PDB file of C-alpha atoms in Angstrom:
ATOM      1  CA  MET S   1      -2.745  18.962 -27.240  1.00  0.00           C
ATOM      2  CA  ALA S   2      -2.640  20.247 -23.678  1.00  0.00           C
ATOM      3  CA  HIS S   3      -6.321  19.373 -23.304  1.00  0.00           C
ATOM      4  CA  LEU S   4      -5.670  15.799 -24.428  1.00  0.00           C
ATOM      5  CA  MET S   5      -2.813  15.527 -21.957  1.00  0.00           C
ATOM      6  CA  ASP S   6      -5.102  16.769 -19.176  1.00  0.00           C
ATOM      7  CA  VAL S   7      -7.648  14.070 -20.071  1.00  0.00           C
ATOM      8  CA  ASP S   8      -4.919  11.422 -20.062  1.00  0.00           C
ATOM      9  CA  VAL S   9      -3.745  12.519 -16.620  1.00  0.00           C
ATOM     10  CA  PHE S  10      -7.283  12.350 -15.273  1.00  0.00           C
ATOM     11  CA  GLU S  11      -7.974   8.940 -16.837  1.00  0.00           C
ATOM     12  CA  ALA S  12      -4.817   7.556 -15.230  1.00  0.00           C
ATOM     13  CA  HIS S  13      -6.376   8.298 -11.833  1.00  0.00           C
ATOM     14  CA  ARG S  14     -10.030   7.504 -12.610  1.00  0.00           C
ATOM     15  CA  SER S  15     -10.063   4.047 -10.980  1.00  0.00           C
ATOM     16  CA  ARG S  16      -8.662   5.380  -7.708  1.00  0.00           C
ATOM     17  CA  LEU S  17     -11.116   8.291  -7.690  1.00  0.00           C
ATOM     18  CA  PHE S  18     -14.053   5.960  -8.242  1.00  0.00           C
ATOM     19  CA  GLY S  19     -12.718   3.625  -5.563  1.00  0.00           C
ATOM     20  CA  ILE S  20     -12.499   6.438  -3.004  1.00  0.00           C
ATOM     21  CA  ALA S  21     -15.976   7.777  -3.778  1.00  0.00           C
ATOM     22  CA  TYR S  22     -17.568   4.312  -3.753  1.00  0.00           C
ATOM     23  CA  ARG S  23     -16.040   3.374  -0.406  1.00  0.00           C
ATOM     24  CA  MET S  24     -17.152   6.708   1.014  1.00  0.00           C
ATOM     25  CA  LEU S  25     -20.760   6.443  -0.193  1.00  0.00           C
ATOM     26  CA  GLY S  26     -21.490   2.757  -0.852  1.00  0.00           C
ATOM     27  CA  SER S  27     -23.136   3.831  -4.110  1.00  0.00           C
ATOM     28  CA  ALA S  28     -21.655   3.170  -7.547  1.00  0.00           C
ATOM     29  CA  ALA S  29     -24.091   5.582  -9.214  1.00  0.00           C
ATOM     30  CA  GLU S  30     -23.169   8.427  -6.880  1.00  0.00           C
ATOM     31  CA  ALA S  31     -19.480   7.575  -7.172  1.00  0.00           C
ATOM     32  CA  GLU S  32     -19.748   7.923 -10.950  1.00  0.00           C
ATOM     33  CA  ASP S  33     -21.391  11.330 -10.492  1.00  0.00           C
ATOM     34  CA  LEU S  34     -18.625  12.514  -8.185  1.00  0.00           C
ATOM     35  CA  VAL S  35     -15.889  11.321 -10.533  1.00  0.00           C
ATOM     36  CA  GLN S  36     -17.554  13.335 -13.299  1.00  0.00           C
ATOM     37  CA  ASP S  37     -17.813  16.380 -10.991  1.00  0.00           C
ATOM     38  CA  THR S  38     -14.117  15.955 -10.167  1.00  0.00           C
ATOM     39  CA  TYR S  39     -13.268  15.943 -13.868  1.00  0.00           C
ATOM     40  CA  LEU S  40     -15.255  19.135 -14.427  1.00  0.00           C
ATOM     41  CA  ARG S  41     -13.325  20.828 -11.623  1.00  0.00           C
ATOM     42  CA  TRP S  42     -10.053  19.479 -13.006  1.00  0.00           C
ATOM     43  CA  SER S  43     -10.756  20.711 -16.527  1.00  0.00           C
ATOM     44  CA  ALA S  44     -11.897  24.157 -15.334  1.00  0.00           C
ATOM     45  CA  ASP S  45      -9.134  24.784 -12.795  1.00  0.00           C
ATOM     46  CA  ASP S  46      -5.899  26.648 -13.428  1.00  0.00           C
ATOM     47  CA  ARG S  47      -3.491  23.791 -12.836  1.00  0.00           C
ATOM     48  CA  GLY S  48      -0.279  25.664 -13.451  1.00  0.00           C
ATOM     49  CA  ASP S  49       0.806  25.208  -9.842  1.00  0.00           C
ATOM     50  CA  VAL S  50      -0.401  21.601  -9.457  1.00  0.00           C
ATOM     51  CA  GLU S  51       2.724  19.542  -8.768  1.00  0.00           C
ATOM     52  CA  HIS S  52       0.981  16.279  -7.937  1.00  0.00           C
ATOM     53  CA  PRO S  53      -2.195  15.711  -9.980  1.00  0.00           C
ATOM     54  CA  GLY S  54      -3.027  12.496  -8.111  1.00  0.00           C
ATOM     55  CA  ALA S  55      -3.123  14.313  -4.771  1.00  0.00           C
ATOM     56  CA  TRP S  56      -5.160  17.209  -6.254  1.00  0.00           C
ATOM     57  CA  LEU S  57      -7.728  14.806  -7.700  1.00  0.00           C
ATOM     58  CA  ALA S  58      -7.904  12.639  -4.565  1.00  0.00           C
ATOM     59  CA  LYS S  59      -8.491  15.742  -2.442  1.00  0.00           C
ATOM     60  CA  ALA S  60     -11.231  16.965  -4.788  1.00  0.00           C
ATOM     61  CA  VAL S  61     -13.153  13.673  -4.874  1.00  0.00           C
ATOM     62  CA  THR S  62     -12.776  13.176  -1.111  1.00  0.00           C
ATOM     63  CA  HIS S  63     -14.240  16.611  -0.329  1.00  0.00           C
ATOM     64  CA  LEU S  64     -17.065  16.073  -2.819  1.00  0.00           C
ATOM     65  CA  SER S  65     -17.794  12.762  -1.064  1.00  0.00           C
ATOM     66  CA  LEU S  66     -17.825  14.441   2.338  1.00  0.00           C
ATOM     67  CA  ASN S  67     -20.328  16.992   1.043  1.00  0.00           C
ATOM     68  CA  ARG S  68     -22.537  14.221  -0.363  1.00  0.00           C
ATOM     69  CA  LEU S  69     -22.492  12.103   2.808  1.00  0.00           C
ATOM     70  CA  ASP S  70     -24.841  14.350   4.756  1.00  0.00           C
ATOM     71  CA  SER S  71     -27.682  13.982   2.253  1.00  0.00           C
ATOM     72  CA  ALA S  72     -26.862  10.276   1.851  1.00  0.00           C
ATOM     73  CA  ARG S  73     -27.270   9.789   5.595  1.00  0.00           C
ATOM     74  CA  VAL S  74     -30.726  11.367   5.525  1.00  0.00           C
ATOM     75  CA  ARG S  75     -31.750   8.966   2.732  1.00  0.00           C
ATOM     76  CA  ARG S  76     -30.407   6.002   4.716  1.00  0.00           C
ATOM     77  CA  GLU S  77     -32.569   6.977   7.695  1.00  0.00           C
ATOM     78  CA  ARG S  78     -35.668   6.921   5.472  1.00  0.00           C
ATOM     79  CA  TYR S  79     -34.696   3.732   3.668  1.00  0.00           C
ATOM     80  CA  VAL S  80     -37.247   0.904   3.802  1.00  0.00           C
ATOM     81  CA  GLY S  81     -35.741  -2.249   5.303  1.00  0.00           C
ATOM     82  CA  PRO S  82     -32.024  -3.036   5.601  1.00  0.00           C
ATOM     83  CA  TRP S  83     -29.620  -0.915   3.543  1.00  0.00           C
ATOM     84  CA  LEU S  84     -26.798  -2.577   1.607  1.00  0.00           C
ATOM     85  CA  PRO S  85     -24.222  -0.986  -0.710  1.00  0.00           C
ATOM     86  CA  GLU S  86     -24.663  -1.163  -4.472  1.00  0.00           C
ATOM     87  CA  PRO S  87     -22.970  -4.343  -5.707  1.00  0.00           C
ATOM     88  CA  VAL S  88     -19.903  -3.873  -7.923  1.00  0.00           C
ATOM     89  CA  LEU S  89     -18.000  -6.458  -9.953  1.00  0.00           C
ATOM     90  CA  THR S  90     -14.442  -6.419  -8.656  1.00  0.00           C
ATOM     91  CA  SER S  91     -12.702  -8.981 -10.874  1.00  0.00           C
ATOM     92  CA  ASP S  92     -12.059  -6.272 -13.503  1.00  0.00           C
ATOM     93  CA  GLY S  93     -10.187  -3.860 -11.239  1.00  0.00           C
ATOM     94  CA  THR S  94     -13.037  -1.332 -11.061  1.00  0.00           C
ATOM     95  CA  LEU S  95     -12.313  -0.673  -7.377  1.00  0.00           C
ATOM     96  CA  GLY S  96      -8.562  -0.994  -7.689  1.00  0.00           C
ATOM     97  CA  PRO S  97      -6.310  -3.961  -6.891  1.00  0.00           C
ATOM     98  CA  LEU S  98      -7.778  -6.543  -4.501  1.00  0.00           C
ATOM     99  CA  GLU S  99      -4.813  -8.849  -4.199  1.00  0.00           C
ATOM    100  CA  SER S 100      -4.836  -9.315  -0.421  1.00  0.00           C
ATOM    101  CA  ALA S 101      -7.448 -10.156   2.190  1.00  0.00           C
ATOM    102  CA  GLU S 102      -7.075  -6.623   3.579  1.00  0.00           C
ATOM    103  CA  GLN S 103      -7.774  -5.048   0.192  1.00  0.00           C
ATOM    104  CA  ARG S 104     -10.819  -7.265  -0.361  1.00  0.00           C
ATOM    105  CA  ASP S 105     -12.087  -6.434   3.111  1.00  0.00           C
ATOM    106  CA  SER S 106     -12.006  -2.732   2.184  1.00  0.00           C
ATOM    107  CA  VAL S 107     -14.828  -3.233  -0.364  1.00  0.00           C
ATOM    108  CA  SER S 108     -16.776  -5.970   1.399  1.00  0.00           C
ATOM    109  CA  MET S 109     -20.449  -5.311   2.002  1.00  0.00           C
ATOM    110  CA  ALA S 110     -19.948  -6.183   5.660  1.00  0.00           C
ATOM    111  CA  LEU S 111     -17.339  -3.435   6.113  1.00  0.00           C
ATOM    112  CA  LEU S 112     -19.207  -0.851   4.039  1.00  0.00           C
ATOM    113  CA  VAL S 113     -22.250  -1.358   6.259  1.00  0.00           C
ATOM    114  CA  LEU S 114     -20.072  -0.904   9.359  1.00  0.00           C
ATOM    115  CA  LEU S 115     -18.605   2.305   7.896  1.00  0.00           C
ATOM    116  CA  GLU S 116     -22.107   3.794   8.068  1.00  0.00           C
ATOM    117  CA  GLN S 117     -21.528   4.074  11.836  1.00  0.00           C
ATOM    118  CA  LEU S 118     -18.666   6.539  11.328  1.00  0.00           C
ATOM    119  CA  GLY S 119     -18.824  10.285  10.972  1.00  0.00           C
ATOM    120  CA  PRO S 120     -17.942  11.593   7.499  1.00  0.00           C
ATOM    121  CA  VAL S 121     -14.378  12.690   8.343  1.00  0.00           C
ATOM    122  CA  GLU S 122     -13.712   9.498  10.315  1.00  0.00           C
ATOM    123  CA  ARG S 123     -14.856   7.509   7.316  1.00  0.00           C
ATOM    124  CA  ALA S 124     -12.622   9.481   4.951  1.00  0.00           C
ATOM    125  CA  VAL S 125      -9.556   8.944   7.146  1.00  0.00           C
ATOM    126  CA  TYR S 126     -10.285   5.232   7.482  1.00  0.00           C
ATOM    127  CA  VAL S 127     -10.896   4.714   3.745  1.00  0.00           C
ATOM    128  CA  LEU S 128      -7.798   6.633   2.657  1.00  0.00           C
ATOM    129  CA  ARG S 129      -5.577   4.848   5.161  1.00  0.00           C
ATOM    130  CA  GLU S 130      -6.985   1.330   5.054  1.00  0.00           C
ATOM    131  CA  ALA S 131      -7.893   0.957   1.379  1.00  0.00           C
ATOM    132  CA  PHE S 132      -5.291   3.153  -0.299  1.00  0.00           C
ATOM    133  CA  ALA S 133      -2.410   3.166   2.201  1.00  0.00           C
ATOM    134  CA  TYR S 134      -2.108   6.942   2.341  1.00  0.00           C
ATOM    135  CA  SER S 135       0.197   8.073   5.152  1.00  0.00           C
ATOM    136  CA  HIS S 136      -1.264  10.116   7.985  1.00  0.00           C
ATOM    137  CA  ARG S 137       0.682  13.121   6.683  1.00  0.00           C
ATOM    138  CA  GLU S 138      -0.842  12.701   3.216  1.00  0.00           C
ATOM    139  CA  ILE S 139      -4.337  12.290   4.669  1.00  0.00           C
ATOM    140  CA  ALA S 140      -3.868  15.431   6.765  1.00  0.00           C
ATOM    141  CA  GLU S 141      -3.027  17.366   3.590  1.00  0.00           C
ATOM    142  CA  LEU S 142      -6.012  15.921   1.709  1.00  0.00           C
ATOM    143  CA  LEU S 143      -8.463  16.758   4.500  1.00  0.00           C
ATOM    144  CA  ASP S 144      -6.867  20.006   5.757  1.00  0.00           C
ATOM    145  CA  LEU S 145      -6.385  18.522   9.227  1.00  0.00           C
ATOM    146  CA  SER S 146      -3.410  18.059  11.521  1.00  0.00           C
ATOM    147  CA  GLU S 147      -1.505  14.799  11.324  1.00  0.00           C
ATOM    148  CA  ALA S 148      -2.149  14.143  15.021  1.00  0.00           C
ATOM    149  CA  ASN S 149      -5.887  14.588  14.481  1.00  0.00           C
ATOM    150  CA  CYS S 150      -5.824  12.141  11.572  1.00  0.00           C
ATOM    151  CA  ARG S 151      -4.053   9.540  13.698  1.00  0.00           C
ATOM    152  CA  GLN S 152      -6.667   9.932  16.426  1.00  0.00           C
ATOM    153  CA  LEU S 153      -9.558   9.711  13.927  1.00  0.00           C
ATOM    154  CA  TYR S 154      -8.080   6.604  12.332  1.00  0.00           C
ATOM    155  CA  ARG S 155      -7.543   4.883  15.686  1.00  0.00           C
ATOM    156  CA  ARG S 156     -11.100   5.649  16.765  1.00  0.00           C
ATOM    157  CA  ALA S 157     -12.575   4.511  13.436  1.00  0.00           C
ATOM    158  CA  SER S 158     -10.560   1.283  13.502  1.00  0.00           C
ATOM    159  CA  GLN S 159     -11.866   0.469  16.968  1.00  0.00           C
ATOM    160  CA  ARG S 160     -15.477   1.109  15.934  1.00  0.00           C
ATOM    161  CA  VAL S 161     -15.431  -1.086  12.821  1.00  0.00           C
ATOM    162  CA  ALA S 162     -13.137  -3.815  14.124  1.00  0.00           C
ATOM    163  CA  THR S 163     -14.407  -7.330  13.407  1.00  0.00           C
ATOM    164  CA  PRO S 164     -13.407 -10.287  15.582  1.00  0.00           C
ATOM    165  CA  ARG S 165     -13.036 -12.741  12.698  1.00  0.00           C
ATOM    166  CA  PRO S 166      -9.500 -13.397  11.444  1.00  0.00           C
ATOM    167  CA  ARG S 167      -8.705 -12.546   7.847  1.00  0.00           C
ATOM    168  CA  THR S 168      -8.136 -15.609   5.707  1.00  0.00           C
ATOM    169  CA  GLU S 169      -7.094 -16.343   2.156  1.00  0.00           C
ATOM    170  CA  PRO S 170      -9.746 -18.825   0.948  1.00  0.00           C
ATOM    171  CA  ASP S 171      -9.451 -20.803  -2.271  1.00  0.00           C
ATOM    172  CA  PRO S 172     -11.879 -19.310  -4.847  1.00  0.00           C
ATOM    173  CA  ALA S 173     -12.592 -22.697  -6.442  1.00  0.00           C
ATOM    174  CA  ALA S 174     -13.480 -24.210  -3.067  1.00  0.00           C
ATOM    175  CA  LEU S 175     -15.762 -21.283  -2.287  1.00  0.00           C
ATOM    176  CA  GLN S 176     -17.579 -21.624  -5.600  1.00  0.00           C
ATOM    177  CA  GLN S 177     -18.063 -25.306  -4.846  1.00  0.00           C
ATOM    178  CA  LEU S 178     -19.550 -24.381  -1.471  1.00  0.00           C
ATOM    179  CA  ILE S 179     -21.922 -21.870  -3.100  1.00  0.00           C
ATOM    180  CA  SER S 180     -23.000 -24.511  -5.624  1.00  0.00           C
ATOM    181  CA  ALA S 181     -23.726 -26.919  -2.764  1.00  0.00           C
ATOM    182  CA  PHE S 182     -25.719 -24.209  -0.982  1.00  0.00           C
ATOM    183  CA  LEU S 183     -27.798 -23.436  -4.081  1.00  0.00           C
ATOM    184  CA  ALA S 184     -28.439 -27.119  -4.789  1.00  0.00           C
ATOM    185  CA  ALA S 185     -29.593 -27.753  -1.216  1.00  0.00           C
ATOM    186  CA  ALA S 186     -31.858 -24.681  -1.310  1.00  0.00           C
ATOM    187  CA  GLN S 187     -33.360 -25.737  -4.644  1.00  0.00           C
ATOM    188  CA  ASP S 188     -33.955 -29.281  -3.356  1.00  0.00           C
ATOM    189  CA  GLY S 189     -35.415 -28.072  -0.066  1.00  0.00           C
ATOM    190  CA  ASP S 190     -32.697 -30.031   1.781  1.00  0.00           C
ATOM    191  CA  MET S 191     -32.897 -28.332   5.173  1.00  0.00           C
ATOM    192  CA  ALA S 192     -30.412 -30.642   6.885  1.00  0.00           C
ATOM    193  CA  GLY S 193     -27.917 -30.231   4.051  1.00  0.00           C
ATOM    194  CA  LEU S 194     -28.284 -26.457   4.174  1.00  0.00           C
ATOM    195  CA  GLU S 195     -27.812 -26.232   7.909  1.00  0.00           C
ATOM    196  CA  ARG S 196     -24.556 -28.201   7.646  1.00  0.00           C
ATOM    197  CA  LEU S 197     -23.197 -25.444   5.389  1.00  0.00           C
ATOM    198  CA  LEU S 198     -24.183 -22.575   7.710  1.00  0.00           C
ATOM    199  CA  SER S 199     -22.283 -21.247  10.714  1.00  0.00           C
ATOM    200  CA  ALA S 200     -24.037 -20.906  14.059  1.00  0.00           C
ATOM    201  CA  GLU S 201     -23.958 -17.078  13.689  1.00  0.00           C
ATOM    202  CA  VAL S 202     -25.086 -16.925  10.055  1.00  0.00           C
ATOM    203  CA  THR S 203     -27.171 -13.907   9.007  1.00  0.00           C
ATOM    204  CA  TYR S 204     -29.249 -13.252   5.902  1.00  0.00           C
ATOM    205  CA  VAL S 205     -29.860  -9.624   4.927  1.00  0.00           C
ATOM    206  CA  SER S 206     -31.908  -8.625   1.890  1.00  0.00           C
ATOM    207  CA  ASP S 207     -32.184  -5.132   0.454  1.00  0.00           C
ATOM    208  CA  GLY S 208     -35.347  -4.475  -1.542  1.00  0.00           C
ATOM    209  CA  GLY S 209     -35.613  -0.815  -0.607  1.00  0.00           C
ATOM    210  CA  GLY S 210     -39.393  -1.087  -0.451  1.00  0.00           C
ATOM    211  CA  VAL S 211     -39.375  -1.406  -4.260  1.00  0.00           C
ATOM    212  CA  VAL S 212     -39.591  -5.200  -4.404  1.00  0.00           C
ATOM    213  CA  SER S 213     -40.487  -7.842  -1.838  1.00  0.00           C
ATOM    214  CA  ALA S 214     -37.666  -8.574   0.618  1.00  0.00           C
ATOM    215  CA  ALA S 215     -37.241  -9.363   4.303  1.00  0.00           C
ATOM    216  CA  ARG S 216     -37.576  -6.147   6.307  1.00  0.00           C
ATOM    217  CA  ARG S 217     -35.263  -7.435   9.064  1.00  0.00           C
ATOM    218  CA  PRO S 218     -32.126  -9.594   9.101  1.00  0.00           C
ATOM    219  CA  VAL S 219     -32.766 -13.339   9.385  1.00  0.00           C
ATOM    220  CA  LEU S 220     -30.575 -14.894  12.107  1.00  0.00           C
ATOM    221  CA  GLY S 221     -29.382 -18.428  12.810  1.00  0.00           C
ATOM    222  CA  PRO S 222     -28.950 -21.552  10.653  1.00  0.00           C
ATOM    223  CA  ASP S 223     -32.490 -22.897  11.074  1.00  0.00           C
ATOM    224  CA  LYS S 224     -34.255 -19.655  10.116  1.00  0.00           C
ATOM    225  CA  VAL S 225     -31.755 -18.813   7.360  1.00  0.00           C
ATOM    226  CA  ALA S 226     -32.137 -22.294   5.839  1.00  0.00           C
ATOM    227  CA  ARG S 227     -35.939 -21.992   5.843  1.00  0.00           C
ATOM    228  CA  PHE S 228     -35.782 -18.512   4.355  1.00  0.00           C
ATOM    229  CA  ALA S 229     -33.310 -19.598   1.646  1.00  0.00           C
ATOM    230  CA  VAL S 230     -35.504 -22.534   0.585  1.00  0.00           C
ATOM    231  CA  GLY S 231     -38.598 -20.329   0.476  1.00  0.00           C
ATOM    232  CA  ALA S 232     -36.895 -17.539  -1.454  1.00  0.00           C
ATOM    233  CA  MET S 233     -35.354 -19.949  -3.951  1.00  0.00           C
ATOM    234  CA  HIS S 234     -38.715 -21.549  -4.729  1.00  0.00           C
ATOM    235  CA  LYS S 235     -40.770 -18.334  -4.708  1.00  0.00           C
ATOM    236  CA  TYR S 236     -38.477 -15.917  -6.529  1.00  0.00           C
ATOM    237  CA  ALA S 237     -35.589 -17.750  -8.190  1.00  0.00           C
ATOM    238  CA  ALA S 238     -37.083 -20.998  -9.508  1.00  0.00           C
ATOM    239  CA  GLY S 239     -35.992 -21.390 -13.109  1.00  0.00           C
ATOM    240  CA  VAL S 240     -34.080 -18.074 -13.125  1.00  0.00           C
ATOM    241  CA  PRO S 241     -30.679 -18.453 -14.838  1.00  0.00           C
ATOM    242  CA  TYR S 242     -27.740 -17.511 -12.648  1.00  0.00           C
ATOM    243  CA  ARG S 243     -24.013 -16.984 -12.991  1.00  0.00           C
ATOM    244  CA  PHE S 244     -21.100 -16.765 -10.613  1.00  0.00           C
ATOM    245  CA  ALA S 245     -19.172 -13.516 -10.275  1.00  0.00           C
ATOM    246  CA  GLU S 246     -16.794 -11.755  -7.904  1.00  0.00           C
ATOM    247  CA  VAL S 247     -18.787  -8.964  -6.283  1.00  0.00           C
ATOM    248  CA  ASN S 248     -17.288  -6.629  -3.673  1.00  0.00           C
ATOM    249  CA  GLY S 249     -14.265  -8.883  -3.418  1.00  0.00           C
ATOM    250  CA  VAL S 250     -16.053 -12.157  -2.677  1.00  0.00           C
ATOM    251  CA  PRO S 251     -17.878 -14.893  -4.617  1.00  0.00           C
ATOM    252  CA  ALA S 252     -21.473 -14.064  -5.491  1.00  0.00           C
ATOM    253  CA  VAL S 253     -24.392 -15.309  -7.549  1.00  0.00           C
ATOM    254  CA  VAL S 254     -26.155 -13.048 -10.040  1.00  0.00           C
ATOM    255  CA  PHE S 255     -29.740 -14.179 -10.700  1.00  0.00           C
ATOM    256  CA  GLY S 256     -30.550 -12.854 -14.180  1.00  0.00           C
ATOM    257  CA  ASP S 257     -31.640  -9.244 -13.774  1.00  0.00           C
ATOM    258  CA  MET S 258     -33.432  -9.961 -10.487  1.00  0.00           C
ATOM    259  CA  GLY S 259     -30.660  -9.526  -7.960  1.00  0.00           C
ATOM    260  CA  VAL S 260     -27.321 -10.486  -6.501  1.00  0.00           C
ATOM    261  CA  LEU S 261     -26.534 -12.830  -3.616  1.00  0.00           C
ATOM    262  CA  VAL S 262     -23.176 -12.134  -1.953  1.00  0.00           C
ATOM    263  CA  VAL S 263     -21.897 -15.017   0.155  1.00  0.00           C
ATOM    264  CA  GLU S 264     -19.467 -14.604   3.058  1.00  0.00           C
ATOM    265  CA  PHE S 265     -17.449 -17.492   4.477  1.00  0.00           C
ATOM    266  CA  GLU S 266     -15.266 -18.394   7.381  1.00  0.00           C
ATOM    267  CA  GLU S 267     -13.496 -21.730   7.828  1.00  0.00           C
ATOM    268  CA  GLY S 268     -15.571 -23.491   5.181  1.00  0.00           C
ATOM    269  CA  LEU S 269     -18.973 -22.342   6.444  1.00  0.00           C
ATOM    270  CA  VAL S 270     -21.359 -19.654   5.222  1.00  0.00           C
ATOM    271  CA  THR S 271     -21.373 -16.824   7.767  1.00  0.00           C
ATOM    272  CA  GLY S 272     -23.383 -14.228   5.858  1.00  0.00           C
ATOM    273  CA  LEU S 273     -25.762 -13.928   2.922  1.00  0.00           C
ATOM    274  CA  ARG S 274     -26.482 -10.472   1.536  1.00  0.00           C
ATOM    275  CA  ALA S 275     -29.069 -10.168  -1.227  1.00  0.00           C
ATOM    276  CA  VAL S 276     -29.463  -6.939  -3.190  1.00  0.00           C
ATOM    277  CA  VAL S 277     -32.749  -7.073  -5.099  1.00  0.00           C
ATOM    278  CA  ASN S 278     -33.622  -3.373  -5.227  1.00  0.00           C
ATOM    279  CA  PRO S 279     -33.565  -2.747  -9.004  1.00  0.00           C
ATOM    280  CA  GLU S 280     -32.408   0.826  -8.424  1.00  0.00           C
ATOM    281  CA  LYS S 281     -29.116  -0.574  -7.099  1.00  0.00           C
ATOM    282  CA  LEU S 282     -28.371  -3.018  -9.911  1.00  0.00           C
ATOM    283  CA  GLY S 283     -27.814  -0.759 -12.931  1.00  0.00           C
ATOM    284  CA  PHE S 284     -24.048  -0.352 -12.520  1.00  0.00           C
ATOM    285  CA  LEU S 285     -23.485  -4.084 -12.034  1.00  0.00           C
ATOM    286  CA  HIS S 286     -25.583  -4.985 -15.081  1.00  0.00           C
ATOM    287  CA  ARG S 287     -23.602  -2.544 -17.215  1.00  0.00           C
ATOM    288  CA  GLN S 288     -20.401  -4.189 -15.996  1.00  0.00           C
ATOM    289  CA  LEU S 289     -21.762  -7.660 -16.825  1.00  0.00           C
ATOM    290  CA  SER S 290     -22.797  -6.568 -20.307  1.00  0.00           C
ATOM    291  CA  HIS S 291     -19.168  -5.625 -21.013  1.00  0.00           C
ATOM    292  CA  SER S 292     -17.626  -8.716 -19.450  1.00  0.00           C
TER     293      SER S 292
END
């Protein structure tokens, strides 16, 4: 009976543990591994003196993530072409509640890429504070640091990943309509129509990891992005069935088993397109879709 209770306690915290590990690593597969490692530690530990299981588990998964980040960074440096996080469906609560713009920002591909600039401990402090609203005192206890040090790390991390764009609360239906217009224009080769939908600073980033064909550098500006979108739609996605989904907190298009296109908006215009086509990064998402 005690064993079953231990499992129940762990399962009650699983979503948060996965959310911490994913935000720390940008990898759903590795996050799953670390959650499993956390469970093994939990089940093997003498928990007689554990007053707050949630804090014990959060500390365990955070330290496992910190240990994993060093090897992850080496792999990033060797990665072929732009690196993007593994896409995750977020409409089912897999990464925790995303009810506000701030919460959705905490899992956005744009932010997760920026977090790569931070040192491991900086990243942990930022993730725990920004995404999960831990107090600086709680973070200090989780990371075995002083509260003053945590405050300094958080301030520095916030300055390094700050984005100038204001947070907005867009209407999901309107965004899906905009994506549909974008796809239709790309399929029709309507360059002028596409450019009207793109912001002046729009960027297109595709992650093929050297496994499949993808742009090795970001594509910048409405003219080049429009041309690239038309070419990619005709060369790779013609006739491929697609569906809409919420991925990393924003509207996205899933093209069969080929890849995912995450679309970022600001004030009714497309500001960013992030395509994950590396098949090694799509397994978790496809499992989610098969259960949806």
